[in-house]
Tab-separated table of C-alpha atoms in Angstrom:
chain	number	residue	atom	x	y	z
A	1	MET	CA	2.721	14.280	22.190
A	2	LYS	CA	-0.931	15.020	22.336
A	3	THR	CA	-2.097	12.089	20.233
A	4	PHE	CA	-0.341	9.107	21.775
A	5	ASP	CA	-0.372	7.826	25.308
A	6	THR	CA	2.872	8.481	27.104
A	7	ALA	CA	2.624	5.221	29.039
A	8	VAL	CA	4.988	3.294	26.780
A	9	SER	CA	6.171	-0.232	27.379
A	10	GLN	CA	9.853	-0.049	26.443
A	11	ASP	CA	11.728	-3.313	26.810
A	12	GLU	CA	14.426	-5.221	24.962
A	13	GLU	CA	12.056	-6.558	22.313
A	14	SER	CA	9.569	-3.870	21.353
A	15	ILE	CA	7.872	-0.614	22.101
A	16	SER	CA	4.105	-0.693	22.133
A	17	PHE	CA	2.010	2.384	21.550
A	18	THR	CA	-1.671	3.227	21.440
A	19	LYS	CA	-3.455	6.368	20.432
A	20	ARG	CA	-6.149	8.248	22.259
A	21	ARG	CA	-8.993	9.243	19.995
A	22	ARG	CA	-12.372	10.691	20.715
A	23	SER	CA	-15.251	8.838	19.079
A	24	ALA	CA	-17.062	10.805	16.366
A	25	ASN	CA	-20.453	9.256	17.024
A	26	VAL	CA	-23.830	10.903	16.656
A	27	LEU	CA	-26.723	10.460	19.074
A	28	VAL	CA	-30.213	10.765	17.603
A	29	VAL	CA	-32.863	11.284	20.296
A	30	THR	CA	-36.377	10.716	18.975
A	31	ASP	CA	-39.160	8.147	18.850
A	32	LEU	CA	-40.189	9.180	15.334
A	33	PRO	CA	-39.063	6.245	13.172
A	34	GLY	CA	-38.960	8.170	9.909
A	35	LEU	CA	-36.805	10.918	11.404
A	36	SER	CA	-34.462	8.549	13.209
A	37	ASP	CA	-33.912	6.421	10.078
A	38	GLU	CA	-33.205	9.533	8.026
A	39	MET	CA	-30.678	10.870	10.536
A	40	VAL	CA	-28.870	7.526	10.880
A	41	LEU	CA	-28.537	7.318	7.091
A	42	LEU	CA	-27.295	10.905	6.889
A	43	ALA	CA	-24.709	10.307	9.619
A	44	THR	CA	-23.503	7.117	7.948
A	45	VAL	CA	-22.994	8.879	4.618
A	46	ALA	CA	-21.090	11.600	6.484
A	47	GLY	CA	-18.693	8.998	7.863
A	48	ALA	CA	-19.940	9.041	11.465
A	49	ASP	CA	-21.387	6.313	13.674
A	50	ALA	CA	-24.963	6.992	14.819
A	51	ALA	CA	-27.003	5.589	17.707
A	52	VAL	CA	-30.699	6.151	18.344
A	53	VAL	CA	-31.709	6.969	21.931
A	54	PRO	CA	-35.381	6.529	22.929
A	55	VAL	CA	-36.939	9.655	24.392
A	56	ALA	CA	-37.793	7.759	27.579
A	57	GLN	CA	-34.056	7.302	28.255
A	58	ALA	CA	-33.298	10.999	27.777
A	59	ARG	CA	-34.201	12.224	31.242
A	60	GLY	CA	-32.155	13.977	33.923
A	61	GLU	CA	-28.431	13.289	33.573
A	62	TRP	CA	-29.115	10.997	30.628
A	63	LEU	CA	-26.029	11.908	28.604
A	64	ARG	CA	-23.635	11.478	31.525
A	65	ASP	CA	-25.314	8.205	32.504
A	66	GLY	CA	-25.078	7.013	28.908
A	67	MET	CA	-21.355	7.740	28.861
A	68	ASP	CA	-20.878	5.508	31.893
A	69	LEU	CA	-23.287	2.792	30.777
A	70	HIS	CA	-22.873	2.734	26.991
A	71	GLY	CA	-19.595	4.556	26.453
A	72	TRP	CA	-21.213	7.436	24.589
A	73	ASP	CA	-18.830	10.233	23.670
A	74	PRO	CA	-20.801	12.117	21.021
A	75	ARG	CA	-19.498	14.867	18.828
A	76	VAL	CA	-23.101	15.853	18.095
A	77	VAL	CA	-26.529	15.235	19.622
A	78	LEU	CA	-29.610	15.531	17.392
A	79	LEU	CA	-32.849	16.130	19.291
A	80	GLY	CA	-36.156	15.438	17.567
A	81	PRO	CA	-39.238	17.624	18.196
A	82	ASP	CA	-40.519	14.992	20.649
A	83	ALA	CA	-37.277	15.164	22.679
A	84	LEU	CA	-36.950	18.872	23.450
A	85	ALA	CA	-37.143	18.151	27.190
A	86	ALA	CA	-33.787	16.352	26.827
A	87	ALA	CA	-32.036	19.593	25.843
A	88	PRO	CA	-29.287	20.866	28.194
A	89	HIS	CA	-30.334	23.113	31.061
A	90	SER	CA	-27.543	25.654	30.536
A	91	PRO	CA	-24.804	26.538	28.012
A	92	ALA	CA	-22.248	24.959	30.358
A	93	ASP	CA	-23.857	21.562	29.725
A	94	MET	CA	-23.169	21.903	25.993
A	95	LEU	CA	-19.401	22.216	26.109
A	96	THR	CA	-18.518	18.609	25.251
A	97	SER	CA	-20.868	18.133	22.266
A	98	GLU	CA	-22.568	20.019	19.482
A	99	TRP	CA	-26.378	20.116	19.723
A	100	VAL	CA	-28.958	20.413	16.941
A	101	LEU	CA	-32.744	20.633	17.284
A	102	LEU	CA	-34.659	18.873	14.513
A	103	GLY	CA	-38.183	19.535	13.344
A	104	SER	CA	-40.452	20.627	10.531
A	105	GLU	CA	-41.868	24.100	9.954
A	106	ASP	CA	-44.728	23.161	12.280
A	107	HIS	CA	-42.215	22.759	15.159
A	108	GLN	CA	-40.322	25.975	14.482
A	109	GLU	CA	-41.807	27.993	17.361
A	110	ALA	CA	-41.025	25.289	19.946
A	111	LEU	CA	-37.490	24.873	18.598
A	112	LEU	CA	-36.841	28.603	18.776
A	113	ALA	CA	-38.046	28.720	22.381
A	114	VAL	CA	-35.407	26.154	23.401
A	115	ALA	CA	-32.666	27.785	21.328
A	116	ALA	CA	-33.418	31.197	22.863
A	117	ARG	CA	-32.039	30.102	26.245
A	118	LEU	CA	-29.091	28.158	24.789
A	119	PRO	CA	-27.029	30.414	22.488
A	120	ARG	CA	-24.887	27.572	21.037
A	121	MET	CA	-27.913	25.497	20.087
A	122	ARG	CA	-28.472	24.976	16.351
A	123	ILE	CA	-31.789	24.402	14.592
A	124	ALA	CA	-32.361	22.289	11.469
A	125	ILE	CA	-35.744	22.606	9.784
A	126	ILE	CA	-36.317	19.378	7.883
A	127	PRO	CA	-36.226	18.864	4.906
A	128	PHE	CA	-34.854	22.303	3.988
A	129	ALA	CA	-31.715	21.977	6.138
A	130	MET	CA	-30.726	18.454	5.040
A	131	GLU	CA	-27.865	19.606	2.820
A	132	TRP	CA	-26.461	21.832	5.568
A	133	LEU	CA	-26.864	19.103	8.177
A	134	GLY	CA	-25.056	16.576	5.969
A	135	SER	CA	-22.105	18.948	5.539
A	136	PHE	CA	-22.138	19.719	9.263
A	137	LEU	CA	-21.971	16.033	10.227
A	138	THR	CA	-19.286	15.360	7.647
A	139	GLU	CA	-17.136	18.152	9.042
A	140	LEU	CA	-17.615	16.862	12.592
A	141	SER	CA	-16.586	13.358	11.564
A	142	ARG	CA	-13.244	14.673	10.389
A	143	ARG	CA	-10.297	14.145	12.712
A	144	ASN	CA	-9.344	17.810	12.845
A	145	GLY	CA	-5.982	18.140	14.579
A	146	GLU	CA	-5.971	14.513	15.719
A	147	SER	CA	-4.368	12.722	12.780
A	148	GLU	CA	-0.665	12.314	12.072
A	149	GLN	CA	1.142	12.551	8.746
A	150	ILE	CA	4.413	10.672	8.414
A	151	THR	CA	6.296	11.380	5.192
A	152	PHE	CA	9.066	9.064	4.012
A	153	MET	CA	11.566	10.184	1.383
A	154	GLY	CA	14.743	8.612	0.101
A	155	LEU	CA	18.176	10.170	0.048
A	156	ALA	CA	18.528	8.456	-3.337
A	157	GLY	CA	16.421	6.278	-5.592
A	158	GLY	CA	16.107	2.576	-4.833
A	159	VAL	CA	17.191	2.752	-1.190
A	160	GLY	CA	13.990	1.181	0.156
A	161	THR	CA	11.764	4.205	0.811
A	162	SER	CA	8.550	2.556	-0.410
A	163	THR	CA	9.282	-0.628	1.505
A	164	THR	CA	9.999	1.295	4.714
A	165	ALA	CA	6.808	3.336	4.358
A	166	ALA	CA	4.752	0.182	3.759
A	167	LEU	CA	6.301	-1.594	6.751
A	168	PHE	CA	5.570	1.380	8.976
A	169	ALA	CA	1.960	1.594	7.775
A	170	ALA	CA	1.466	-2.087	8.589
A	171	ARG	CA	2.999	-1.569	12.045
A	172	CYS	CA	0.621	1.305	12.800
A	173	ALA	CA	-2.352	-0.767	11.632
A	174	GLY	CA	-1.193	-3.624	13.831
A	175	ALA	CA	-1.232	-1.225	16.794
A	176	GLY	CA	-4.911	-0.467	16.218
A	177	GLN	CA	-4.637	2.705	14.149
A	178	SER	CA	-6.706	3.461	11.055
A	179	VAL	CA	-4.013	3.940	8.426
A	180	VAL	CA	-3.764	4.953	4.791
A	181	LEU	CA	-0.582	4.464	2.768
A	182	VAL	CA	-0.292	7.142	0.074
A	183	ASP	CA	1.979	6.456	-2.886
A	184	ALA	CA	2.999	10.030	-3.769
A	185	ASP	CA	6.250	9.171	-5.525
A	186	PRO	CA	6.100	10.823	-8.979
A	187	LEU	CA	8.505	8.180	-10.324
A	188	SER	CA	6.550	5.290	-8.836
A	189	GLY	CA	5.189	2.482	-10.930
A	190	GLY	CA	2.578	1.768	-8.272
A	191	ILE	CA	3.239	0.140	-4.921
A	192	TRP	CA	0.381	-2.369	-5.004
A	193	GLU	CA	2.374	-5.285	-6.453
A	194	ARG	CA	4.645	-5.214	-3.393
A	195	LEU	CA	1.654	-5.387	-1.078
A	196	SER	CA	-0.542	-8.049	-2.603
A	197	ARG	CA	-0.877	-10.500	-5.477
A	198	GLU	CA	-4.615	-9.881	-5.563
A	199	PRO	CA	-5.825	-7.699	-8.474
A	200	HIS	CA	-5.781	-3.996	-7.739
A	201	GLN	CA	-9.219	-2.467	-7.376
A	202	ASP	CA	-10.345	0.374	-9.624
A	203	SER	CA	-10.180	3.107	-6.990
A	204	ALA	CA	-6.789	4.774	-7.336
A	205	TRP	CA	-5.159	8.107	-8.123
A	206	GLU	CA	-6.411	8.072	-11.687
A	207	SER	CA	-10.009	7.691	-10.507
A	208	LEU	CA	-9.832	11.056	-8.714
A	209	ASN	CA	-10.736	13.814	-11.124
A	210	ARG	CA	-8.045	16.426	-10.663
A	211	ASN	CA	-10.236	18.986	-12.438
A	212	GLU	CA	-12.880	18.771	-9.720
A	213	PRO	CA	-12.732	19.598	-5.984
A	214	VAL	CA	-11.087	16.827	-3.974
A	215	PRO	CA	-13.821	14.702	-2.309
A	216	TRP	CA	-14.242	14.566	1.458
A	217	GLY	CA	-11.626	12.292	3.003
A	218	VAL	CA	-14.303	10.019	4.471
A	219	HIS	CA	-15.699	9.499	0.979
A	220	ILE	CA	-12.296	8.682	-0.499
A	221	ALA	CA	-11.738	6.217	2.347
A	222	GLU	CA	-14.915	4.325	1.463
A	223	VAL	CA	-13.578	3.264	-1.947
A	224	LEU	CA	-9.847	2.743	-1.379
A	225	PRO	CA	-8.387	-0.774	-1.649
A	226	HIS	CA	-7.773	-2.274	1.778
A	227	HIS	CA	-5.131	-4.868	2.624
A	228	HIS	CA	-3.842	-6.132	5.998
A	229	GLY	CA	-5.673	-3.351	7.791
A	230	VAL	CA	-4.154	-0.597	5.622
A	231	SER	CA	-5.981	1.495	3.025
A	232	VAL	CA	-3.844	2.192	-0.031
A	233	LEU	CA	-3.878	5.073	-2.496
A	234	THR	CA	-1.626	4.269	-5.443
A	235	TRP	CA	-1.868	3.722	-9.188
A	236	SER	CA	-3.379	0.759	-10.945
A	237	PRO	CA	-0.819	-1.278	-12.925
A	238	GLU	CA	-2.340	-0.069	-16.210
A	239	ALA	CA	-2.078	3.618	-15.287
A	240	SER	CA	1.438	3.348	-13.883
A	241	GLY	CA	2.704	2.350	-17.329
A	242	ARG	CA	1.218	5.506	-18.858
A	243	GLY	CA	3.138	7.952	-16.676
A	244	VAL	CA	0.112	9.102	-14.690
A	245	ALA	CA	2.163	9.475	-11.519
A	246	GLY	CA	4.438	12.169	-12.871
A	247	ASN	CA	1.500	14.167	-14.231
A	248	LEU	CA	-0.285	14.661	-10.908
A	249	PRO	CA	-0.158	18.328	-9.845
A	250	ALA	CA	1.643	18.780	-6.532
A	251	ASP	CA	-1.178	20.921	-5.116
A	252	PHE	CA	-3.717	18.237	-6.013
A	253	VAL	CA	-1.662	15.584	-4.208
A	254	ALA	CA	-1.224	17.808	-1.149
A	255	GLU	CA	-4.943	18.608	-0.965
A	256	THR	CA	-5.854	14.926	-1.278
A	257	ILE	CA	-3.493	14.035	1.575
A	258	HIS	CA	-4.998	16.850	3.637
A	259	GLU	CA	-8.459	15.372	3.104
A	260	LEU	CA	-7.283	11.860	4.006
A	261	ARG	CA	-6.001	13.212	7.315
A	262	SER	CA	-9.615	13.894	8.222
A	263	ALA	CA	-10.510	10.226	7.787
A	264	TYR	CA	-7.545	8.299	9.255
A	265	ASP	CA	-5.458	8.275	12.408
A	266	CYS	CA	-2.235	7.978	10.421
A	267	VAL	CA	-1.466	9.051	6.871
A	268	VAL	CA	1.807	7.431	5.779
A	269	VAL	CA	3.195	9.107	2.656
A	270	ASP	CA	5.787	7.594	0.342
A	271	ALA	CA	7.175	10.747	-1.322
A	272	GLY	CA	9.987	9.009	-3.223
A	273	ARG	CA	13.446	10.502	-3.438
A	274	ILE	CA	14.085	14.029	-2.149
A	275	SER	CA	12.645	16.555	-4.597
A	276	PRO	CA	10.811	19.904	-4.486
A	277	THR	CA	7.512	17.985	-4.472
A	278	ALA	CA	8.649	15.793	-1.583
A	279	LEU	CA	9.812	18.843	0.389
A	280	GLN	CA	6.438	20.495	-0.199
A	281	LEU	CA	4.687	17.458	1.295
A	282	ALA	CA	7.124	17.529	4.208
A	283	GLU	CA	6.068	21.079	5.064
A	284	SER	CA	2.602	19.871	6.136
A	285	SER	CA	3.863	16.705	7.806
A	286	GLU	CA	4.442	16.367	11.561
A	287	HIS	CA	7.063	13.676	11.043
A	288	ASN	CA	9.563	13.306	8.196
A	289	VAL	CA	11.843	10.324	7.791
A	290	LEU	CA	14.784	10.198	5.401
A	291	VAL	CA	15.588	6.671	4.257
A	292	ALA	CA	19.169	5.844	3.291
A	293	HIS	CA	21.301	2.747	2.827
A	294	ALA	CA	24.258	2.411	5.155
A	295	VAL	CA	26.647	1.520	2.304
A	296	GLY	CA	25.584	4.604	0.367
A	297	LEU	CA	26.054	6.829	3.395
A	298	ALA	CA	29.520	5.414	3.958
A	299	ALA	CA	30.383	5.918	0.264
A	300	GLY	CA	29.648	9.630	0.192
A	301	GLN	CA	25.921	10.211	0.617
A	302	SER	CA	26.625	11.372	4.169
A	303	ASP	CA	28.242	14.509	2.704
A	304	VAL	CA	25.165	15.086	0.546
A	305	LEU	CA	22.953	14.784	3.614
A	306	ILE	CA	25.114	17.088	5.713
A	307	THR	CA	25.220	19.717	2.948
A	308	GLY	CA	21.483	19.384	2.358
A	309	ALA	CA	20.743	19.861	6.046
A	310	ARG	CA	22.897	23.010	6.034
A	311	PHE	CA	21.302	24.630	2.982
A	312	GLY	CA	17.674	23.556	3.351
A	313	ALA	CA	17.663	20.787	0.739
A	314	VAL	CA	16.195	18.353	3.270
A	315	PRO	CA	13.201	18.841	5.624
A	316	ARG	CA	13.843	21.186	8.524
A	317	ARG	CA	12.982	18.437	11.012
A	318	PHE	CA	13.628	14.825	10.119
A	319	GLY	CA	14.649	11.453	11.414
A	320	LEU	CA	16.976	9.042	9.700
A	321	ALA	CA	16.163	5.413	8.865
A	322	ILE	CA	19.304	3.518	7.902
A	323	LEU	CA	18.906	0.230	6.043
A	324	GLY	CA	21.488	-2.507	5.708
A	325	PRO	CA	24.545	-3.474	7.774
A	326	HIS	CA	26.875	-0.643	8.770
A	327	PRO	CA	30.273	-0.828	7.033
A	328	LYS	CA	33.369	-0.755	9.166
A	329	GLY	CA	34.226	2.772	10.196
A	330	PHE	CA	30.798	4.207	9.525
A	331	ASP	CA	29.775	6.346	12.506
A	332	ALA	CA	26.008	6.790	12.434
A	333	TYR	CA	26.024	8.686	15.716
A	334	GLU	CA	28.402	11.302	14.370
A	335	LEU	CA	26.216	11.658	11.268
A	336	LEU	CA	23.201	12.229	13.474
A	337	GLU	CA	25.003	14.999	15.344
A	338	ARG	CA	26.276	16.732	12.221
A	339	THR	CA	22.912	16.771	10.457
A	340	GLU	CA	20.932	17.549	13.627
A	341	ALA	CA	18.506	14.792	12.722
A	342	SER	CA	16.018	14.175	15.500
A	343	PHE	CA	16.703	10.421	15.758
A	344	ARG	CA	17.946	7.430	13.870
A	345	SER	CA	16.663	3.886	13.565
A	346	SER	CA	18.471	1.054	11.821
A	347	LEU	CA	17.423	-2.147	10.093
A	348	PRO	CA	20.610	-4.244	9.918
A	349	LEU	CA	19.239	-7.071	7.725
A	350	SER	CA	16.848	-6.581	4.841
A	351	LYS	CA	17.326	-9.460	2.369
A	352	ARG	CA	14.268	-11.317	3.615
A	353	VAL	CA	12.214	-8.149	3.479
A	354	ALA	CA	13.279	-7.624	-0.141
A	355	THR	CA	12.242	-11.182	-0.970
A	356	MET	CA	8.820	-10.785	0.654
A	357	SER	CA	8.366	-7.464	-1.128
A	358	ALA	CA	9.036	-9.132	-4.480
A	359	GLN	CA	6.436	-11.756	-3.527
A	360	GLY	CA	3.775	-9.122	-2.768
A	361	ARG	CA	3.997	-9.751	0.987
A	362	VAL	CA	5.772	-6.671	2.306
A	363	PHE	CA	3.043	-5.965	4.887
A	364	GLU	CA	3.668	-9.409	6.406
A	365	ALA	CA	7.350	-8.555	6.808
A	366	SER	CA	6.416	-5.985	9.469
A	367	THR	CA	6.095	-8.819	12.006
A	368	LEU	CA	9.545	-10.337	11.385
A	369	GLY	CA	11.752	-10.488	14.444
A	370	ALA	CA	14.511	-8.414	12.831
A	371	VAL	CA	12.087	-5.807	11.548
A	372	ARG	CA	9.793	-5.291	14.518
A	373	PRO	CA	12.358	-3.479	16.749
A	374	PHE	CA	13.235	-1.166	13.844
A	375	LEU	CA	9.577	-0.199	13.363
A	376	ASP	CA	8.966	0.124	17.082
A	377	ASP	CA	11.930	2.459	17.410
A	378	LEU	CA	10.642	4.460	14.455
A	379	ALA	CA	7.169	4.669	15.971
A	380	PHE	CA	8.540	5.608	19.373
A	381	ALA	CA	10.742	8.338	17.964
A	382	THR	CA	8.165	9.886	15.647
A	383	PHE	CA	5.028	9.655	17.753
A	384	LEU	CA	6.179	9.924	21.317
A	385	SER	CA	8.699	12.716	21.283
A	386	GLU	CA	9.038	15.954	19.365
A	387	ASP	CA	12.586	16.529	20.557
A	388	ARG	CA	15.291	13.905	20.828
A	389	HIS	CA	17.879	14.759	23.458
A	390	PHE	CA	21.332	13.291	23.927
A	391	GLU	CA	20.194	10.489	26.221
A	392	ASP	CA	17.373	9.499	23.862
A	393	ARG	CA	19.696	9.426	20.878
A	394	ARG	CA	22.100	7.211	22.766
A	395	TYR	CA	19.267	4.708	23.290
A	396	PHE	CA	18.832	4.349	19.536
A	397	ASP	CA	22.570	4.171	18.967
A	398	GLU	CA	23.058	1.473	21.585
A	399	ARG	CA	20.106	-0.532	20.241
A	400	TYR	CA	22.237	-1.604	17.258
A	401	ALA	CA	25.714	-1.295	18.752
């Protein structure tokens, strides 16, 4: 996979994974304090990290030297009118970053002279171009093509879909990812009480005006409740009792998730039980996980899953997370073959997880010894391979033999 390192430590206890991500920082090259302060503020509002580089440091191979010395990896370089000598010498030097020349109307002639020899160079005349520049920086701060959406849905209601999604979100956060957990279950009463006993903050689904354009993902991220390293988009307890969840338009939910993908490494979606809305969310998701209870599968839900896989009532590509001990005679490997699921991962014991969930501590359960291998297997299967072959499937089957 393009987004996760393939150097995976796979041992008897866990699978560790880390993600490669390019920094979205902005370099502001100028000695003009008013201009530098303005650009840093603009970049911050746009959701990007900004650093000011003195003009005296911007000489020769200054950008390459700065990468080695300071770890610079800028998406965009803003050059003030006093730093035009720091502009690239040729278009080939501009391939790794976007470049913008800054100046007032008085500097326009000098800016145009530099831009004339560098076709990809942009010019921003301040203050007239501030709105454009803000939108430009916001767009560059988005993780276009670098984020991952993982959608969890249940084969039936009450099988543990929300708990599994929350555990996985906590695992990703523990591995150093920026993660948002999206409660998109139309029958949900709000997931917050399972996560924390602290009062839910005001920012939730009902605070997003569905009659207006969905805000930039980086702006939504600034106001979401945050717990154990995971941002959470759900309903407040008051709104969940008024049926707000079921009234959210599917397109509005999908667009909001799309925006959040621009602000986080991982967007973990709890889509509830399989439904047309859940399948719509699965269409835009790289990874789909069906959650089922082993007892239910053994009692007949396996036939529902097999039929659904045959007639398109489940996502076209999915993995299977099986909760609870496997009853005697239940063959999970055969089920995997018949449904052509891409992998399976099992959590044999879940009573303690259920207790911690009832106590508002489900995120903490992600570190339990019985849970960690389950989440590591899930992370390995979803993030590190697009195709599970026979040998890979056997690894997951033997893990819980």
